[in-house]
Every structure is written in structure tokens, then in C-alpha cells.
Short mmCIF file of C-alpha atoms in Angstrom, two decimals:
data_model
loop_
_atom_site.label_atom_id
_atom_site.label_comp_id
_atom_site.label_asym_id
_atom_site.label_seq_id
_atom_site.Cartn_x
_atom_site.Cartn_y
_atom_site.Cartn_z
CA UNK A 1 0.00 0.00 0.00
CA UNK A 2 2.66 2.23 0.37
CA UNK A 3 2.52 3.81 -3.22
CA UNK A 4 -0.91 4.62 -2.04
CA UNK A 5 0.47 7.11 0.79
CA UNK A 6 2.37 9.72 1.00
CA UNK A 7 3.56 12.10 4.48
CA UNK A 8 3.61 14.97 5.17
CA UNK A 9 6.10 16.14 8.24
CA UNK A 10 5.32 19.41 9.79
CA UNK A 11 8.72 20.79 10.58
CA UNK A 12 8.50 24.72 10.29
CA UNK A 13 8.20 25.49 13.89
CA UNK A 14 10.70 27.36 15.54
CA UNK A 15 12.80 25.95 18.50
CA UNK A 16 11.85 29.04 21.13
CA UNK A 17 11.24 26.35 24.16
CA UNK A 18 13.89 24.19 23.39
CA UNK A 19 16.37 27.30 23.90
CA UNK A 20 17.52 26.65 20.28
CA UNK A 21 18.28 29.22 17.56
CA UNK A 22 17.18 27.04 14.76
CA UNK A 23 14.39 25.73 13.40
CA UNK A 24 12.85 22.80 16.01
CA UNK A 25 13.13 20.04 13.21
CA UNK A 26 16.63 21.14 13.22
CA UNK A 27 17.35 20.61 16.63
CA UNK A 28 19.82 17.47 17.11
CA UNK A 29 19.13 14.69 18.84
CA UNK A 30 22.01 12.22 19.14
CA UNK A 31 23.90 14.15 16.78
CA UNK A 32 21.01 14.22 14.10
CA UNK A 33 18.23 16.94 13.63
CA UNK A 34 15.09 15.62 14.48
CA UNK A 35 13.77 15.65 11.24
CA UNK A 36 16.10 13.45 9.98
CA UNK A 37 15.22 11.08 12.34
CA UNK A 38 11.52 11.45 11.50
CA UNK A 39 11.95 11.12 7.43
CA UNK A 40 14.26 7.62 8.29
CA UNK A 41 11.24 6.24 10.75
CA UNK A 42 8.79 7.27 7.63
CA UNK A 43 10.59 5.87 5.49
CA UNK A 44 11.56 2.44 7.03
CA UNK A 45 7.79 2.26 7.19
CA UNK A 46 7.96 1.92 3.30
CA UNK A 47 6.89 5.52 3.20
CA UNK A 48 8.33 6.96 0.04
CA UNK A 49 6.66 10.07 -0.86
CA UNK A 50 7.82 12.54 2.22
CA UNK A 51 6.84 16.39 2.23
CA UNK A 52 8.28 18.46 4.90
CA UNK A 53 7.13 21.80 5.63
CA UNK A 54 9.60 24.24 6.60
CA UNK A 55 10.02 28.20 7.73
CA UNK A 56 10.36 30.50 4.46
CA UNK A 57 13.23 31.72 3.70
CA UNK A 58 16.45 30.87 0.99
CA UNK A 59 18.37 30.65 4.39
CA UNK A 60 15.88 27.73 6.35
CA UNK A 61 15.92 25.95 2.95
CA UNK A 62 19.51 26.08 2.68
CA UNK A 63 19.98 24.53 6.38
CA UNK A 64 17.21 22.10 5.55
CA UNK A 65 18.76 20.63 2.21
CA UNK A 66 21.89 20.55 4.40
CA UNK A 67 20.67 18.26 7.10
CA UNK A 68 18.66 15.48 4.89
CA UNK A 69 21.99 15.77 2.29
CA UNK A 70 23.85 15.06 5.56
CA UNK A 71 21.38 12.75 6.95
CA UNK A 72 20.95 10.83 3.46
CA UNK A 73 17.44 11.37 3.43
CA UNK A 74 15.13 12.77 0.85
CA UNK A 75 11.81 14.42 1.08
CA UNK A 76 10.31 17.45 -0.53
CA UNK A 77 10.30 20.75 0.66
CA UNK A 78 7.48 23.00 1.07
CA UNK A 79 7.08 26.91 2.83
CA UNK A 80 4.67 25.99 5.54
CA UNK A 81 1.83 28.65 7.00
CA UNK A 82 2.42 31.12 10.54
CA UNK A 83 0.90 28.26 12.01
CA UNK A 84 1.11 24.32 12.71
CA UNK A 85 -2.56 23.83 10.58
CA UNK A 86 -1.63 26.81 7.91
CA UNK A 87 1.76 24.36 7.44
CA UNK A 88 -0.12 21.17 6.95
CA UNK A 89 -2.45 22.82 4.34
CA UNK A 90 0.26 24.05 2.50
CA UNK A 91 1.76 20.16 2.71
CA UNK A 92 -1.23 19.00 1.82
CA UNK A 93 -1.45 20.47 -1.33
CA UNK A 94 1.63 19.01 -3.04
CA UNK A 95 0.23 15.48 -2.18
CA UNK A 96 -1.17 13.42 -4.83
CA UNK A 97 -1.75 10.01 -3.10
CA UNK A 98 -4.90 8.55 -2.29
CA UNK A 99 -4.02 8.31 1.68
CA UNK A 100 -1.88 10.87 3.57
CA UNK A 101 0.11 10.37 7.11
CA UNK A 102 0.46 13.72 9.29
CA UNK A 103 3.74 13.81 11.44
CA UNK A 104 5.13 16.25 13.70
CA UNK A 105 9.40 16.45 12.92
CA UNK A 106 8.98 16.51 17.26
CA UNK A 107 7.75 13.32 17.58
CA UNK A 108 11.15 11.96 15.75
CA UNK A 109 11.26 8.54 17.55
CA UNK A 110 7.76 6.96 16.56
CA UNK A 111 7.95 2.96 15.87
CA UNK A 112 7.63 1.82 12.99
CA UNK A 113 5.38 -0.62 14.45
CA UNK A 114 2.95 2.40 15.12
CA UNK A 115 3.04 4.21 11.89
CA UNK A 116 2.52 0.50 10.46
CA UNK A 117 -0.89 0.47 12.83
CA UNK A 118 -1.99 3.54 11.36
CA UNK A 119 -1.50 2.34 7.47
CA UNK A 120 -3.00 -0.90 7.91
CA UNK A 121 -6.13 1.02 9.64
CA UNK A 122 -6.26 2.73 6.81
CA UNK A 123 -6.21 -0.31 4.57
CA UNK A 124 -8.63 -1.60 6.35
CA UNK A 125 -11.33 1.26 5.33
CA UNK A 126 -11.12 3.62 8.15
CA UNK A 127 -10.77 7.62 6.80
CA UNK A 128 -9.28 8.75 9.42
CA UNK A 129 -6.81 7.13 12.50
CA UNK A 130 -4.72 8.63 14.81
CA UNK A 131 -2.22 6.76 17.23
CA UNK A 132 -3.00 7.36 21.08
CA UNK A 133 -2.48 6.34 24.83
CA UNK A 134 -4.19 6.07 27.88
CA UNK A 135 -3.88 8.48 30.26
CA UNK A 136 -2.31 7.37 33.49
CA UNK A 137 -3.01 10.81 35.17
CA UNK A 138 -5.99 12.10 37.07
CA UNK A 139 -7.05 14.75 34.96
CA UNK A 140 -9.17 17.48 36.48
CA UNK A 141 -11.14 20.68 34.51
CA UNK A 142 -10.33 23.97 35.96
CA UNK A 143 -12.07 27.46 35.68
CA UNK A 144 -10.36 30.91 36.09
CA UNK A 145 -7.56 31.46 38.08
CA UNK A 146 -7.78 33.97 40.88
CA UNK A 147 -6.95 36.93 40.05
CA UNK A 148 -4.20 38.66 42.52
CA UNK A 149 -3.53 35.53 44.43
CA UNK A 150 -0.54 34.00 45.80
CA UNK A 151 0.43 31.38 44.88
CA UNK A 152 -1.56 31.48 41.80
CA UNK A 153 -4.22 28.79 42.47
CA UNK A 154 -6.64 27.45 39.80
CA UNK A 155 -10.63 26.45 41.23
CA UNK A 156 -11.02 22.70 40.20
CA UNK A 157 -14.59 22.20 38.03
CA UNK A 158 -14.66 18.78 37.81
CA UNK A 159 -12.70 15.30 37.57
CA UNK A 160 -12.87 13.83 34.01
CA UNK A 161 -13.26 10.01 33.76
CA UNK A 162 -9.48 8.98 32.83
CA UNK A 163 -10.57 5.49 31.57
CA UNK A 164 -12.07 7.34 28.81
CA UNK A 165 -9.69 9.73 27.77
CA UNK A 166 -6.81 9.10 25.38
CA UNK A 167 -3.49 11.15 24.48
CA UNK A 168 -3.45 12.25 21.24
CA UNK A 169 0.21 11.40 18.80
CA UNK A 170 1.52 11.10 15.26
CA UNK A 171 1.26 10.35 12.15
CA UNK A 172 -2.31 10.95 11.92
CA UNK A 173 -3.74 8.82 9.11
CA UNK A 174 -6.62 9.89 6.58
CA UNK A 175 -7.85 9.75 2.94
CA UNK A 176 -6.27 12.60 1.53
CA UNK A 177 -9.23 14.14 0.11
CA UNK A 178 -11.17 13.91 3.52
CA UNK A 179 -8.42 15.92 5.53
CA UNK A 180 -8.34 18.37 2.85
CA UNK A 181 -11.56 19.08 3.13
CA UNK A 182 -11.38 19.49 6.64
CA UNK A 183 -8.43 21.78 6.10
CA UNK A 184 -10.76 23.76 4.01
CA UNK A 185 -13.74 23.78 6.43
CA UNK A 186 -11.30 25.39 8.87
CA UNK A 187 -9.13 27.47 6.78
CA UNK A 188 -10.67 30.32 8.77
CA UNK A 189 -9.17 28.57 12.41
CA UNK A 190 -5.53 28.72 11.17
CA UNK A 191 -4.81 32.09 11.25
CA UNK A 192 -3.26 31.71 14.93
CA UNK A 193 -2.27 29.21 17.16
CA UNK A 194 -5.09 30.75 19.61
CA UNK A 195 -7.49 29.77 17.61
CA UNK A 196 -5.85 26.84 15.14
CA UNK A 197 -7.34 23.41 15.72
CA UNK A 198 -5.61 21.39 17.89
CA UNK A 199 -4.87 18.40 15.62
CA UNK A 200 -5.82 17.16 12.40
CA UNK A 201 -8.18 14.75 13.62
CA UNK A 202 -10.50 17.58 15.66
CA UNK A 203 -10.86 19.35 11.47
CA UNK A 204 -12.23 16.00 10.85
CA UNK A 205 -14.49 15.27 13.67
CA UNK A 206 -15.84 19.01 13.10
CA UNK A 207 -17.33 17.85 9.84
CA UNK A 208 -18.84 14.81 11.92
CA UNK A 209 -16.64 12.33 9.69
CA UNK A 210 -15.66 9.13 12.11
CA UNK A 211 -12.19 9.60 13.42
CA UNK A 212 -10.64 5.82 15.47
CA UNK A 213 -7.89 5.11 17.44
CA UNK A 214 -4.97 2.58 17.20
CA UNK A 215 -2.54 1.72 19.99
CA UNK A 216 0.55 4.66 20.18
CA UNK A 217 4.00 4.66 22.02
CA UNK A 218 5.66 6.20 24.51
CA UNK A 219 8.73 6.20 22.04
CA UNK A 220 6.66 8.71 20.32
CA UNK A 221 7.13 11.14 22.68
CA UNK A 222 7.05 15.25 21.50
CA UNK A 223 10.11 17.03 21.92
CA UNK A 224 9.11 20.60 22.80
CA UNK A 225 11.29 21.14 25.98
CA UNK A 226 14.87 20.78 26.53
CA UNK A 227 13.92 18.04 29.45
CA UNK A 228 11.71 15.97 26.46
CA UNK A 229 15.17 16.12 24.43
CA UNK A 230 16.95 14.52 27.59
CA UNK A 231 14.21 11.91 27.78
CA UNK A 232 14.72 11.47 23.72
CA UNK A 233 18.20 10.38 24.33
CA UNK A 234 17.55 7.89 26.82
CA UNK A 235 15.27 6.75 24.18
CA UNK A 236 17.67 6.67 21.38
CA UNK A 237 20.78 5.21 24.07
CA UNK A 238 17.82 2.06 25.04
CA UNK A 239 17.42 1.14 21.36
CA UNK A 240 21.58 0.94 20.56
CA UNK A 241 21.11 3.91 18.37
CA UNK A 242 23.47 6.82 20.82
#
């Protein structure tokens, strides 16, 4: 099936939280930008068609040929939107497959054996799938803060049933031209990251389209802090790879 699906890797954010002055796909992790690491994972999944979104600019296009050509990786590269969902739409666009995988370049370290689940949910008829986990917290809904207070304290509304709940990761799966529409039902939302959708899967559901689940990994961890990167490394040092 893999002629049948292409990805597209959302790797134009910047790398403001992880202290970094490059690009966050850029950042290196064992000695490799991340979104090296997230083409090769794509790839060994028999993924061959890879679009990666990046910041605009000759000079971010520059440093991104640089890293795959030093990373011996190939993808295409396209100028992504100010935000995550403007960049995905602008990825989507130079797809021409049937079926489409969206990937954050911060979750570098996804399984194979998870990107595999999402393909063959795919195959198996299902428009849209997204990798997730439980939640092992107790996760509790708050209202406004108090204003002047100290410490700051938050008023706790209610305690949400965790067996329920699921954490949401990446690639999310869908028929291409069902996430583009969804894009385009929401082109409006993606002006900001205030008001962007939170994934690709809530466009979907907002059109009342069927969205399911397959089992994630904590391998697939998002690197947005410099404490996720130190937790990445352990990662990479467990599987023989640092």
C-alpha cells in the first residue's frame, strides 16, 4: 500500500522552548536533527513520498537541504503557514496520493510498528486514525484562576473520567481528500495558534466524519522542551542507536 500514501512532516516550527536558535526540526538529537530522524522512521515504514514543511526563507531551505543531504534522506520541501494547521495545508497540497500520514518532525522517535498500525487502519477502510495512549493521570477541569492571588491557584470544576480519555500522537492517518476538506472547512481557524485546531483529527471530527484510534507509544514522545530532548536520548541510548 505504500505507493498509495504519501507524508507529510510538519517541521517549520521554531525551536523558542527548546532554547535553540534554529528551526525545532533542526534541533539534534544524538547528533542528528530531528527531522532526519523522523523522514528515516517514515521511510523504514515503506513511506516513500515525504513532504516536509519548513520556515520560508532561501536561508531555512539552505539549512534544511543541508541536514537530509547530511542525513541521506530525501523528502520534498514546502514553505509551511504562521501556524502548525496553515503548514499542513500548504503540505497538503503538493500530495497526490490517495491516503496521507500527518507527522510532527517533534515526535522523531515513533515505531515503525505504530506508523505500520496507522497504514493498515487505513487499509482496512477507516478515513481517518490517529495513534494514542491512555492516560495514566488524574485529569481534572479547571475554571479561572484567581486573580491577585498568591500562589496562583486554579478552582477545580470537575474530575474527568481517565478510563475514557486518550493522548493524542503522530502520524495521523486519513484519505487525503477527507483531511483536505477538513483543512478547508477550517481554513478560517488557522490564522493563529489561539485559535488553530488542535490536531488534524478535531478538522475532521468538526465535519462529523468518524475519526478511530490505534494503539501509540511512549517512544513517540514530543520534543518541545529541553527536558523531552533529555528523555529522547535515553530513548535513542535504550534502542543501541546513541
Amino acid at each position: 500500500m505504500s505507493g498509495r500514501v504519501s507524508a507529510v512532516i510538519a517541521g517549520a516550527g521554531s525551536g523558542t522552548r527548546l532554547g535553540a536558535s534554529v528551526p525545532k526540526a533542526l534541533v539534534e538529537l544524538g547528533g542528528v536533527p530531528l527531522i532526519v530522524h523522523a523522514i528515516r522512521g517514515v521511510k523504514n515504514a515503506g513511506i516513500d513520498d515525504v513532504v516536509v514543511t519548513i520556515p520560508a526563507g532561501d536561508s531555512a531551505r539552505e539549512q534544511f537541504d543541508a541536514a537530509l543531504d547530511a542525513g541521506e534522506v530525501s523528502a520534498r520541501l514546502v514553505v509551511g503557514g504562521a501556524t502548525r494547521q496553515g503548514s499542513v495545508a500548504n503540505g497538503l497540497a503538493a500530495v497526490e496520493s490517495e491516503f496521507v500520514l500527518i507527522h510532527d518532525a517533534a515526535r522523531a522517535l515513533t515505531p515503525v510498528a505504530v506508523i505500520d498500525r496507522v497504514v493498515a487502519a487505513l487499509e482496512a477502510g477507516h478515513d481517518a486514525v490517529v495513534p494514542a495512549l491512555a492516560v495514566t493521570d488524574t485529569i481534572k477541569e479547571v475554571g479561572s484562576a484567581a486573580p491577585a492571588s498568591y500562589p496562583p491557584v486554579e478552582p477545580v470544576e470537575r474530575t474527568l473520567t481517565r478510563s475514557s480519555l486518550r493522548a493524542m500522537q503522530t502520524p495521523q492517518g486519513f484519505r487525503t481528500e477527507l483531511v483536505r476538506e477538513a483543512h478547508r472547512a477550517g481554513e478560517e481557524m488557522r490564522a493563529s495558534e489561539a485559535s488553530a485546531a488542535p490536531d488534524d483529527a478535531a478538522l475532521v471530527e468538526a465535519l462529523c466524519k468518524p475519526v478511530v484510534l490505534v494503539e501509540g507509544s511512549y517512544e513517540a514522545m514530543k520534543v518541545t522542551t529541553p527536558w523531552d530532548l533529555v528523555v529522547a536520548e535515553l530513548i535513542l541510548k535504550s534502542r543501541g542507536d546513541l
